[in-house]
Short mmCIF file of C-alpha atoms in Angstrom, two decimals:
data_model
loop_
_atom_site.label_atom_id
_atom_site.label_comp_id
_atom_site.label_asym_id
_atom_site.label_seq_id
_atom_site.Cartn_x
_atom_site.Cartn_y
_atom_site.Cartn_z
CA MET A 25 12.09 -43.12 -52.88
CA ALA A 26 10.06 -45.33 -53.72
CA PHE A 27 6.11 -46.86 -52.70
CA PRO A 28 5.80 -50.46 -52.27
CA ALA A 29 5.78 -52.11 -54.48
CA GLY A 30 2.23 -52.38 -56.10
CA PHE A 31 0.87 -49.14 -55.43
CA GLY A 32 -2.12 -48.26 -56.87
CA TRP A 33 -1.72 -44.88 -58.82
CA GLY A 34 -5.55 -42.99 -59.96
CA ALA A 35 -7.98 -40.98 -60.45
CA ALA A 36 -11.22 -39.82 -60.25
CA THR A 37 -13.95 -38.80 -61.57
CA SER A 38 -18.28 -38.74 -61.46
CA ALA A 39 -21.11 -39.81 -63.06
CA TYR A 40 -23.13 -36.43 -63.54
CA GLN A 41 -19.56 -34.47 -63.17
CA VAL A 42 -18.25 -35.82 -67.16
CA GLU A 43 -20.94 -37.34 -68.42
CA GLY A 44 -23.67 -35.54 -69.88
CA GLY A 45 -25.59 -37.70 -71.46
CA TRP A 46 -28.24 -36.55 -69.03
CA ASP A 47 -31.86 -37.69 -70.97
CA ALA A 48 -29.93 -39.76 -73.51
CA ASP A 49 -30.98 -43.18 -74.61
CA GLY A 50 -33.18 -44.00 -72.34
CA LYS A 51 -31.57 -41.99 -68.85
CA GLY A 52 -33.65 -41.09 -65.76
CA PRO A 53 -33.56 -37.51 -65.03
CA CYS A 54 -31.32 -36.58 -61.33
CA VAL A 55 -31.07 -34.75 -58.95
CA TRP A 56 -28.14 -32.55 -60.58
CA ASP A 57 -30.66 -32.74 -63.79
CA THR A 58 -33.98 -31.09 -61.94
CA PHE A 59 -31.84 -28.64 -60.06
CA THR A 60 -29.51 -27.62 -62.06
CA HIS A 61 -32.32 -26.64 -64.94
CA GLN A 62 -33.94 -24.96 -61.97
CA GLY A 63 -32.33 -21.64 -62.17
CA GLY A 64 -31.90 -18.49 -60.85
CA GLU A 65 -27.71 -19.17 -59.43
CA ARG A 66 -27.66 -21.43 -57.93
CA VAL A 67 -24.53 -22.66 -59.77
CA PHE A 68 -22.01 -20.49 -61.46
CA LYS A 69 -23.52 -18.42 -64.40
CA ASN A 70 -26.35 -21.09 -63.87
CA GLN A 71 -24.08 -24.36 -66.03
CA THR A 72 -25.58 -27.27 -65.91
CA GLY A 73 -24.14 -30.41 -66.27
CA ASP A 74 -26.24 -31.81 -68.85
CA VAL A 75 -22.97 -32.11 -71.95
CA ALA A 76 -19.90 -31.65 -69.10
CA CYS A 77 -17.18 -33.15 -70.95
CA GLY A 78 -19.39 -35.38 -72.97
CA SER A 79 -18.03 -38.85 -71.67
CA TYR A 80 -21.67 -40.79 -72.40
CA THR A 81 -20.34 -39.90 -75.96
CA LEU A 82 -15.82 -39.95 -76.23
CA TRP A 83 -15.47 -42.90 -73.45
CA GLU A 84 -12.25 -43.48 -76.19
CA GLU A 85 -10.70 -40.18 -74.84
CA ASP A 86 -11.19 -40.43 -71.68
CA LEU A 87 -8.90 -43.89 -72.01
CA LYS A 88 -7.00 -42.49 -74.49
CA CYS A 89 -5.97 -39.56 -70.83
CA ILE A 90 -6.00 -42.99 -68.10
CA LYS A 91 -3.25 -45.17 -70.42
CA GLN A 92 -1.16 -41.18 -71.21
CA LEU A 93 -1.34 -41.45 -67.06
CA GLY A 94 -0.37 -44.93 -67.44
CA LEU A 95 -2.63 -45.43 -64.41
CA THR A 96 -3.83 -48.42 -62.12
CA HIS A 97 -6.03 -47.99 -60.94
CA TYR A 98 -9.60 -45.27 -62.42
CA ARG A 99 -12.58 -44.60 -60.00
CA PHE A 100 -15.40 -43.66 -61.57
CA SER A 101 -19.32 -43.80 -60.74
CA LEU A 102 -22.93 -45.15 -62.05
CA SER A 103 -25.05 -42.49 -62.99
CA TRP A 104 -27.91 -44.68 -60.69
CA SER A 105 -30.76 -42.82 -63.30
CA ARG A 106 -28.26 -43.87 -66.15
CA LEU A 107 -29.37 -47.87 -65.38
CA LEU A 108 -32.73 -47.52 -63.48
CA PRO A 109 -34.65 -44.70 -64.41
CA ASP A 110 -37.33 -44.51 -62.06
CA GLY A 111 -34.50 -45.60 -58.90
CA THR A 112 -36.61 -48.93 -59.25
CA THR A 113 -35.13 -52.37 -61.21
CA GLY A 114 -38.71 -52.11 -62.66
CA PHE A 115 -36.75 -50.33 -65.80
CA ILE A 116 -33.74 -51.88 -66.51
CA ASN A 117 -31.80 -49.01 -68.98
CA GLN A 118 -30.31 -51.81 -70.93
CA LYS A 119 -28.06 -48.70 -72.90
CA GLY A 120 -26.65 -47.81 -69.88
CA ILE A 121 -25.23 -51.41 -68.99
CA ASP A 122 -24.07 -51.55 -71.63
CA TYR A 123 -22.12 -47.99 -71.47
CA TYR A 124 -20.70 -49.30 -68.10
CA ASN A 125 -19.80 -53.17 -69.55
CA LYS A 126 -17.73 -51.23 -71.96
CA ILE A 127 -15.61 -48.88 -69.50
CA ILE A 128 -14.95 -51.72 -67.48
CA ASP A 129 -14.19 -53.86 -69.89
CA ASP A 130 -11.76 -51.63 -71.12
CA LEU A 131 -9.64 -50.81 -68.72
CA LEU A 132 -9.18 -54.50 -67.60
CA THR A 133 -7.65 -55.35 -70.97
CA ASN A 134 -5.88 -52.42 -70.42
CA GLY A 135 -4.67 -52.94 -67.18
CA VAL A 136 -6.24 -51.27 -65.35
CA THR A 137 -8.72 -51.51 -61.64
CA PRO A 138 -11.84 -50.42 -61.93
CA ILE A 139 -13.12 -48.83 -58.68
CA VAL A 140 -16.43 -48.51 -58.91
CA THR A 141 -18.68 -45.97 -57.03
CA LEU A 142 -22.72 -46.77 -56.18
CA TYR A 143 -23.43 -42.96 -55.58
CA HIS A 144 -21.99 -40.29 -55.97
CA PHE A 145 -24.74 -37.41 -55.39
CA ASP A 146 -27.01 -38.05 -57.86
CA LEU A 147 -30.64 -39.34 -56.44
CA PRO A 148 -32.92 -40.44 -59.05
CA GLN A 149 -35.71 -37.56 -59.21
CA ALA A 150 -38.26 -39.94 -59.52
CA LEU A 151 -36.59 -41.59 -55.62
CA GLU A 152 -37.56 -37.67 -54.96
CA ASP A 153 -40.18 -37.50 -55.50
CA GLN A 154 -40.48 -40.19 -52.67
CA GLY A 155 -38.64 -37.66 -50.16
CA GLY A 156 -35.32 -38.57 -51.20
CA TRP A 157 -32.05 -39.71 -48.21
CA LEU A 158 -34.74 -38.09 -45.18
CA SER A 159 -37.65 -41.41 -45.54
CA GLU A 160 -36.37 -44.50 -44.80
CA VAL A 161 -37.50 -46.07 -47.54
CA ILE A 162 -34.53 -45.08 -49.77
CA ILE A 163 -32.64 -47.62 -47.56
CA GLU A 164 -34.49 -50.39 -49.05
CA SER A 165 -34.56 -48.79 -52.66
CA PHE A 166 -30.44 -48.73 -52.37
CA ASP A 167 -30.21 -51.89 -51.42
CA LYS A 168 -32.17 -52.70 -54.28
CA TYR A 169 -29.32 -50.52 -56.49
CA ALA A 170 -26.31 -52.04 -54.61
CA ARG A 171 -27.93 -55.31 -55.49
CA PHE A 172 -27.84 -54.79 -59.20
CA CYS A 173 -25.14 -53.47 -59.29
CA PHE A 174 -23.21 -56.36 -57.71
CA SER A 175 -24.80 -58.30 -59.74
CA THR A 176 -24.21 -56.69 -63.00
CA PHE A 177 -20.71 -56.01 -62.25
CA GLY A 178 -19.42 -58.24 -59.73
CA ASP A 179 -18.03 -60.03 -61.92
CA ARG A 180 -14.81 -57.87 -63.20
CA VAL A 181 -14.80 -55.20 -59.97
CA LYS A 182 -13.78 -55.69 -56.59
CA GLN A 183 -13.51 -53.21 -55.39
CA TRP A 184 -16.90 -51.02 -54.80
CA ILE A 185 -17.39 -47.48 -52.82
CA THR A 186 -21.67 -47.62 -52.05
CA ILE A 187 -21.41 -43.30 -50.73
CA ASN A 188 -18.58 -40.72 -51.85
CA GLU A 189 -18.96 -38.04 -49.46
CA PRO A 190 -22.06 -39.19 -47.59
CA ASN A 191 -21.01 -35.93 -44.13
CA ILE A 192 -20.48 -32.81 -47.30
CA PHE A 193 -23.49 -34.42 -48.99
CA ALA A 194 -25.61 -34.72 -45.31
CA VAL A 195 -24.68 -30.98 -44.71
CA MET A 196 -24.73 -29.10 -48.27
CA ALA A 197 -27.82 -31.02 -48.70
CA TYR A 198 -29.53 -31.10 -45.97
CA GLU A 199 -27.98 -28.30 -43.18
CA PHE A 200 -27.49 -25.32 -46.16
CA GLY A 201 -29.38 -26.63 -48.80
CA VAL A 202 -26.69 -25.76 -52.48
CA PHE A 203 -27.32 -29.73 -53.02
CA PRO A 204 -30.39 -31.44 -54.61
CA PRO A 205 -33.19 -31.50 -53.33
CA GLY A 206 -32.14 -27.56 -52.68
CA VAL A 207 -34.50 -26.53 -49.30
CA PRO A 208 -31.91 -25.05 -45.61
CA HIS A 209 -33.44 -26.99 -43.16
CA VAL A 210 -31.11 -26.04 -40.51
CA GLY A 211 -29.92 -28.40 -37.27
CA THR A 212 -32.17 -31.12 -37.63
CA LYS A 213 -32.56 -32.84 -41.05
CA ALA A 214 -29.58 -33.27 -41.95
CA TYR A 215 -28.90 -35.62 -39.17
CA GLN A 216 -31.76 -37.25 -40.36
CA ALA A 217 -30.51 -38.03 -43.89
CA ALA A 218 -26.73 -39.25 -42.82
CA HIS A 219 -28.55 -41.87 -40.77
CA ASN A 220 -30.13 -42.99 -43.59
CA LEU A 221 -26.73 -43.07 -46.08
CA ILE A 222 -24.46 -45.00 -42.58
CA LYS A 223 -27.95 -47.77 -42.84
CA ALA A 224 -28.51 -47.85 -46.98
CA HIS A 225 -24.53 -48.76 -46.94
CA ALA A 226 -24.31 -50.97 -43.66
CA ARG A 227 -27.77 -52.35 -45.96
CA SER A 228 -25.87 -52.63 -48.77
CA TRP A 229 -22.43 -54.50 -47.61
CA HIS A 230 -24.02 -57.74 -46.50
CA SER A 231 -26.01 -58.19 -49.49
CA TYR A 232 -22.63 -57.42 -50.42
CA ASP A 233 -21.44 -59.99 -47.99
CA SER A 234 -24.34 -62.65 -48.21
CA LEU A 235 -24.44 -62.91 -51.58
CA PHE A 236 -21.66 -62.12 -53.85
CA ARG A 237 -18.38 -62.01 -51.50
CA LYS A 238 -18.03 -65.96 -51.26
CA GLU A 239 -18.25 -65.82 -55.86
CA GLN A 240 -16.76 -62.58 -56.67
CA LYS A 241 -14.18 -61.65 -53.80
CA GLY A 242 -14.19 -58.55 -53.78
CA MET A 243 -14.00 -55.56 -51.49
CA VAL A 244 -16.82 -52.62 -50.77
CA SER A 245 -17.08 -48.94 -48.49
CA LEU A 246 -17.47 -46.27 -47.96
CA SER A 247 -15.53 -42.95 -48.53
CA VAL A 248 -15.53 -40.19 -45.97
CA PHE A 249 -15.17 -36.39 -46.59
CA ALA A 250 -11.71 -35.26 -44.26
CA GLY A 251 -10.17 -32.02 -43.56
CA TRP A 252 -7.79 -32.03 -41.34
CA VAL A 253 -6.88 -28.39 -38.13
CA GLU A 254 -4.87 -28.18 -36.13
CA PRO A 255 -6.09 -26.00 -32.06
CA ALA A 256 -6.14 -22.18 -33.26
CA ASP A 257 -4.24 -21.84 -29.78
CA PRO A 258 -2.24 -24.63 -29.37
CA ALA A 259 -1.55 -23.79 -25.62
CA SER A 260 -5.43 -23.57 -25.33
CA VAL A 261 -7.28 -26.71 -23.70
CA SER A 262 -10.59 -25.95 -24.29
CA ASP A 263 -9.24 -25.76 -28.44
CA GLN A 264 -8.09 -29.12 -27.91
CA GLU A 265 -11.23 -29.69 -26.89
CA ALA A 266 -12.36 -28.61 -29.65
CA VAL A 267 -10.31 -30.13 -31.93
CA LYS A 268 -11.69 -33.79 -30.52
CA ARG A 269 -15.03 -32.96 -31.33
CA ALA A 270 -13.73 -31.25 -35.04
CA MET A 271 -12.78 -34.83 -35.37
CA ALA A 272 -15.81 -36.42 -34.18
CA PHE A 273 -18.16 -34.60 -36.08
CA GLN A 274 -16.83 -35.21 -39.43
CA LEU A 275 -14.69 -37.71 -40.05
CA ASP A 276 -15.82 -40.02 -36.70
CA PHE A 277 -19.21 -39.85 -37.42
CA PHE A 278 -19.24 -42.32 -40.02
CA ALA A 279 -15.90 -44.59 -39.90
CA LYS A 280 -17.17 -45.09 -35.68
CA PRO A 281 -20.17 -46.56 -36.47
CA LEU A 282 -18.58 -48.77 -39.64
CA PHE A 283 -15.10 -48.80 -37.82
CA ILE A 284 -16.11 -49.65 -33.47
CA ASP A 285 -19.04 -50.12 -32.70
CA GLY A 286 -21.99 -49.47 -35.06
CA ASP A 287 -23.39 -45.90 -32.79
CA TYR A 288 -22.45 -42.36 -32.73
CA PRO A 289 -19.10 -40.86 -30.74
CA GLU A 290 -19.89 -40.27 -27.68
CA VAL A 291 -19.30 -36.28 -28.10
CA VAL A 292 -21.26 -36.12 -30.61
CA LYS A 293 -24.63 -37.80 -29.23
CA SER A 294 -24.29 -35.87 -25.50
CA GLN A 295 -23.52 -32.65 -27.77
CA VAL A 296 -26.28 -33.17 -29.55
CA ALA A 297 -28.14 -33.50 -27.27
CA LEU A 298 -28.04 -31.09 -24.88
CA MET A 299 -27.95 -28.18 -27.54
CA SER A 300 -31.43 -30.66 -28.48
CA LYS A 301 -32.89 -29.67 -24.65
CA LYS A 302 -31.19 -26.00 -24.44
CA GLN A 303 -33.69 -25.33 -27.60
CA GLY A 304 -36.91 -27.00 -25.63
CA TYR A 305 -37.21 -30.66 -27.97
CA SER A 306 -38.79 -33.96 -26.00
CA SER A 307 -35.93 -35.88 -27.95
CA SER A 308 -31.88 -35.72 -29.62
CA ARG A 309 -32.02 -33.86 -32.77
CA LEU A 310 -30.19 -36.67 -33.18
CA PRO A 311 -31.24 -40.39 -34.30
CA GLU A 312 -30.24 -43.28 -32.60
CA PHE A 313 -29.34 -46.42 -33.98
CA THR A 314 -31.51 -49.05 -31.93
CA GLU A 315 -28.95 -52.38 -31.09
CA GLU A 316 -30.41 -54.44 -33.38
CA GLU A 317 -29.06 -51.49 -36.08
CA LYS A 318 -25.65 -51.23 -34.00
CA ARG A 319 -24.99 -54.66 -34.60
CA MET A 320 -26.07 -54.86 -38.01
CA ILE A 321 -23.47 -51.65 -38.13
CA LYS A 322 -20.90 -52.34 -37.27
CA GLY A 323 -17.94 -52.83 -39.55
CA THR A 324 -19.33 -52.77 -42.74
CA ALA A 325 -16.08 -51.39 -43.72
CA ASP A 326 -13.77 -53.78 -46.24
CA PHE A 327 -10.95 -50.63 -45.62
CA PHE A 328 -10.98 -47.13 -45.71
CA ALA A 329 -11.74 -44.51 -47.80
CA VAL A 330 -10.90 -40.94 -47.42
CA GLN A 331 -11.04 -38.52 -49.68
CA TYR A 332 -8.72 -34.97 -48.10
CA TYR A 333 -8.56 -31.83 -50.11
CA THR A 334 -7.25 -29.28 -47.13
CA THR A 335 -6.43 -28.75 -43.30
CA HIS A 336 -8.18 -25.91 -40.65
CA LEU A 337 -7.93 -24.59 -37.13
CA VAL A 338 -10.65 -24.33 -34.62
CA LYS A 339 -11.24 -22.64 -31.53
CA ASN A 340 -13.50 -23.41 -28.90
CA GLN A 341 -16.92 -21.09 -29.52
CA GLU A 342 -19.09 -22.13 -27.15
CA ASN A 343 -23.38 -21.66 -27.67
CA LYS A 344 -24.14 -19.88 -25.45
CA LYS A 345 -27.10 -19.48 -27.73
CA GLY A 346 -28.30 -22.24 -27.89
CA GLU A 347 -28.09 -21.61 -30.73
CA LEU A 348 -30.23 -24.08 -34.05
CA GLY A 349 -26.89 -25.26 -36.49
CA LEU A 350 -25.17 -27.93 -36.75
CA LEU A 351 -21.61 -26.78 -36.55
CA GLN A 352 -23.26 -24.90 -33.17
CA ASP A 353 -23.80 -27.92 -31.98
CA VAL A 354 -19.94 -28.38 -32.38
CA GLU A 355 -18.69 -26.02 -31.01
CA VAL A 356 -16.29 -24.93 -33.03
CA GLU A 357 -15.11 -21.69 -34.83
CA VAL A 358 -13.36 -23.16 -38.41
CA PHE A 359 -10.77 -20.94 -40.39
CA PRO A 360 -7.36 -21.64 -42.49
CA ASP A 361 -4.54 -19.91 -41.38
CA PRO A 362 -4.31 -16.57 -42.76
CA SER A 363 -0.05 -17.90 -43.59
CA TRP A 364 -1.68 -20.62 -46.13
CA ILE A 365 -1.25 -20.51 -49.67
CA SER A 366 -5.54 -20.75 -50.63
CA LEU A 367 -6.63 -21.69 -53.60
CA ASN A 368 -10.46 -21.23 -53.78
CA TRP A 369 -11.96 -23.31 -50.68
CA VAL A 370 -8.45 -25.51 -50.86
CA CYS A 371 -5.39 -23.88 -48.32
CA VAL A 372 -2.33 -25.89 -49.35
CA VAL A 373 -1.24 -27.26 -46.35
CA PRO A 374 0.79 -31.03 -47.93
CA TRP A 375 1.59 -32.12 -43.82
CA GLY A 376 -2.49 -31.45 -42.66
CA ILE A 377 -2.84 -35.88 -45.17
CA ARG A 378 0.15 -37.21 -43.24
CA LYS A 379 -2.04 -36.21 -39.80
CA LEU A 380 -4.48 -37.32 -41.32
CA LEU A 381 -3.76 -40.76 -42.15
CA LYS A 382 -1.80 -41.43 -38.59
CA TYR A 383 -5.00 -40.56 -37.48
CA ILE A 384 -7.14 -43.62 -38.83
CA LYS A 385 -4.35 -45.78 -38.16
CA ASP A 386 -3.82 -44.74 -34.56
CA THR A 387 -7.87 -44.90 -34.85
CA TYR A 388 -8.83 -47.53 -36.15
CA ASN A 389 -6.83 -49.80 -35.65
CA ASN A 390 -4.25 -50.22 -38.38
CA PRO A 391 -6.75 -50.67 -41.66
CA VAL A 392 -5.98 -50.82 -45.13
CA ILE A 393 -6.50 -47.37 -46.76
CA TYR A 394 -7.77 -45.21 -49.92
CA ILE A 395 -7.05 -42.00 -50.52
CA THR A 396 -10.00 -41.55 -52.87
CA GLU A 397 -9.94 -38.11 -53.80
CA ASN A 398 -7.19 -35.95 -53.14
CA GLY A 399 -6.53 -32.90 -55.99
CA PHE A 400 -5.75 -28.65 -55.68
CA PRO A 401 -7.92 -26.77 -57.87
CA GLN A 402 -6.45 -24.81 -61.47
CA GLY A 403 -5.55 -20.78 -60.24
CA ASP A 404 -5.30 -20.04 -64.14
CA PRO A 405 -7.85 -21.48 -66.78
CA THR A 406 -5.57 -19.89 -70.19
CA SER A 407 -3.13 -22.03 -69.19
CA PHE A 408 -1.69 -25.51 -69.09
CA ASP A 409 1.66 -24.56 -67.04
CA ASP A 410 0.93 -25.61 -63.91
CA THR A 411 4.22 -25.76 -62.29
CA GLN A 412 2.84 -24.70 -58.62
CA ARG A 413 0.00 -26.65 -58.40
CA TRP A 414 2.32 -30.08 -59.27
CA GLU A 415 4.26 -28.44 -56.62
CA TYR A 416 2.16 -28.99 -54.37
CA PHE A 417 1.12 -32.35 -55.67
CA ARG A 418 4.87 -33.04 -55.09
CA GLN A 419 4.35 -32.03 -51.60
CA THR A 420 1.88 -34.29 -51.20
CA PHE A 421 3.41 -37.00 -52.10
CA GLN A 422 6.26 -36.94 -49.33
CA GLU A 423 3.47 -37.39 -46.55
CA LEU A 424 2.43 -40.24 -48.50
CA PHE A 425 5.77 -41.21 -47.86
CA LYS A 426 6.33 -41.00 -45.09
CA ALA A 427 3.48 -41.64 -43.71
CA ILE A 428 4.12 -45.33 -45.26
CA GLN A 429 7.22 -45.35 -44.29
CA LEU A 430 7.79 -43.59 -40.69
CA ASP A 431 4.30 -43.68 -39.45
CA LYS A 432 3.81 -47.95 -40.34
CA VAL A 433 0.18 -46.87 -41.82
CA ASN A 434 -1.46 -49.00 -44.36
CA LEU A 435 -2.48 -47.30 -47.25
CA GLN A 436 -2.42 -49.19 -50.12
CA VAL A 437 -4.36 -46.90 -53.46
CA TYR A 438 -3.88 -43.17 -53.49
CA CYS A 439 -6.91 -41.29 -55.87
CA ALA A 440 -6.24 -37.62 -57.85
CA TRP A 441 -9.64 -35.11 -57.50
CA SER A 442 -9.61 -35.40 -61.06
CA LEU A 443 -9.53 -36.84 -64.71
CA LEU A 444 -10.96 -34.13 -66.16
CA ASP A 445 -11.83 -30.77 -65.31
CA ASN A 446 -14.88 -30.71 -64.69
CA PHE A 447 -18.79 -29.36 -63.18
CA GLU A 448 -17.47 -28.62 -59.45
CA TRP A 449 -20.84 -29.35 -58.30
CA ASN A 450 -22.88 -25.07 -56.92
CA GLN A 451 -18.73 -23.90 -59.21
CA GLY A 452 -19.38 -25.03 -62.18
CA TYR A 453 -17.14 -24.94 -65.10
CA ASN A 454 -15.59 -22.20 -62.75
CA SER A 455 -13.50 -24.94 -60.89
CA ARG A 456 -10.25 -27.09 -62.98
CA PHE A 457 -9.22 -30.19 -60.51
CA GLY A 458 -8.15 -32.35 -63.95
CA LEU A 459 -5.69 -33.53 -64.47
CA PHE A 460 -6.18 -32.65 -68.55
CA HIS A 461 -8.00 -29.66 -69.54
CA ILE A 462 -10.96 -28.86 -71.20
CA ASP A 463 -12.35 -26.58 -73.68
CA PHE A 464 -16.15 -26.51 -72.30
CA GLU A 465 -16.60 -23.30 -75.32
CA ASP A 466 -15.58 -25.86 -77.35
CA ALA A 467 -18.28 -28.83 -78.52
CA ALA A 468 -15.10 -31.93 -79.59
CA ARG A 469 -14.47 -31.01 -75.92
CA PRO A 470 -10.75 -31.66 -75.99
CA ARG A 471 -9.13 -33.05 -73.22
CA VAL A 472 -5.14 -31.43 -73.47
CA PRO A 473 -3.07 -33.11 -70.22
CA TYR A 474 -1.69 -29.26 -67.24
CA THR A 475 1.45 -30.12 -66.55
CA SER A 476 1.04 -31.58 -63.58
CA ALA A 477 -0.58 -35.06 -66.07
CA LYS A 478 2.69 -35.51 -67.39
CA GLU A 479 5.06 -34.59 -64.06
CA TYR A 480 1.92 -37.25 -62.77
CA ALA A 481 2.74 -40.47 -65.32
CA LYS A 482 6.00 -39.55 -64.10
CA ILE A 483 5.70 -40.70 -60.50
CA ILE A 484 3.54 -43.50 -61.60
CA ARG A 485 6.44 -44.99 -63.89
CA ASN A 486 8.95 -44.79 -61.14
CA ASN A 487 6.41 -45.26 -58.56
CA GLY A 488 7.30 -43.20 -56.38
CA LEU A 489 9.50 -39.89 -55.75
CA GLU A 490 13.14 -38.81 -57.43
CA GLY A 491 15.01 -38.11 -54.83
CA PRO A 492 14.99 -37.81 -50.49
CA PRO A 493 12.09 -37.67 -48.66
#
């Protein structure tokens, strides 16, 4: 089961989740610093990312892990407020530039391709104070930050992700209020934030295209979170329609504007307009793109970056009472099949990733696809032997192999989440997705490989699995 020659095997992290050094060497505060320091049990045991994996001072240890695995690609994110403490280029923190220069140069020296994310949920607090993603001002701020990064690092970085999981971020921050700034605005502000996220991405893509692409010859995209969904009752027409709506609101909401025509899916627009009317709004709660904005947004992705973890069942759930909320707009009920193995929020459904990849191929004209995150939490934090978890990875690679060989999906890179156990947002250090175990009680933060790390290294060495699919 050899993968195509040159297939990319990677692992991923993000700045706030691994770096620590929250106020070191001139770094400005980000929204997660503020949010976690406020306490109030918003995060498991009021844990913070103040130290996390200590990667700001322990990069050399991370590099050892990367080399031990034999990765061809490493995805990491830049801390906006480490580079630009107040979010603007008014003050540039040279120590931040030095840190990321070292990471990039060390990776390249060791034959590892960097995939660099500009924004992974950690907005500078100074910009949040000006309205954050709910203000159109953020579009210009993000574009200037992106240009700064392209000009500073783009001579060596050729694969860029502008924004990580805008769909998850918008919902968690503004619909549920469990991510900073921490205030829920049910049914309204998540759409507003998503609208600005798409425009900020598109603007920065055009900046790259017009100012940097000719010389740097890189690629720019954004990464979308996508689970797969199946009808709860395969014989039910209404459940089949519910599946279409679920995919439209989750994945196509961000992918269709970028890859097809610069606008939201029709079913999304009609659903939100219909519900808004029922609720007495004078216009739809979903903002509209102008014709000029649609032209700007269309075609602003050089590859399709997707992050898959799990699959759910959906059934039609009519919003008869006209309740306000995103799920109510979709008119679906989402739940796992009780027969599936469940690890925390991840149901183990490896075949879902193949179906998702086929959907992307068929819907978006067979694009080059990068899986920029995929993984499973380790059930027993005290054991380094995660043989059962490795079995889920192995099954996943079998499905990827089938997607490439049988479905002719143009998958080129796979990144496991994550290189290290890290700060998993609201779950703090209670959820462990790392290939390397970290003892968060030990100030030295030793990195110890799980069985999965050793097995993944073999897959990379062989460029695939041994034996038949």
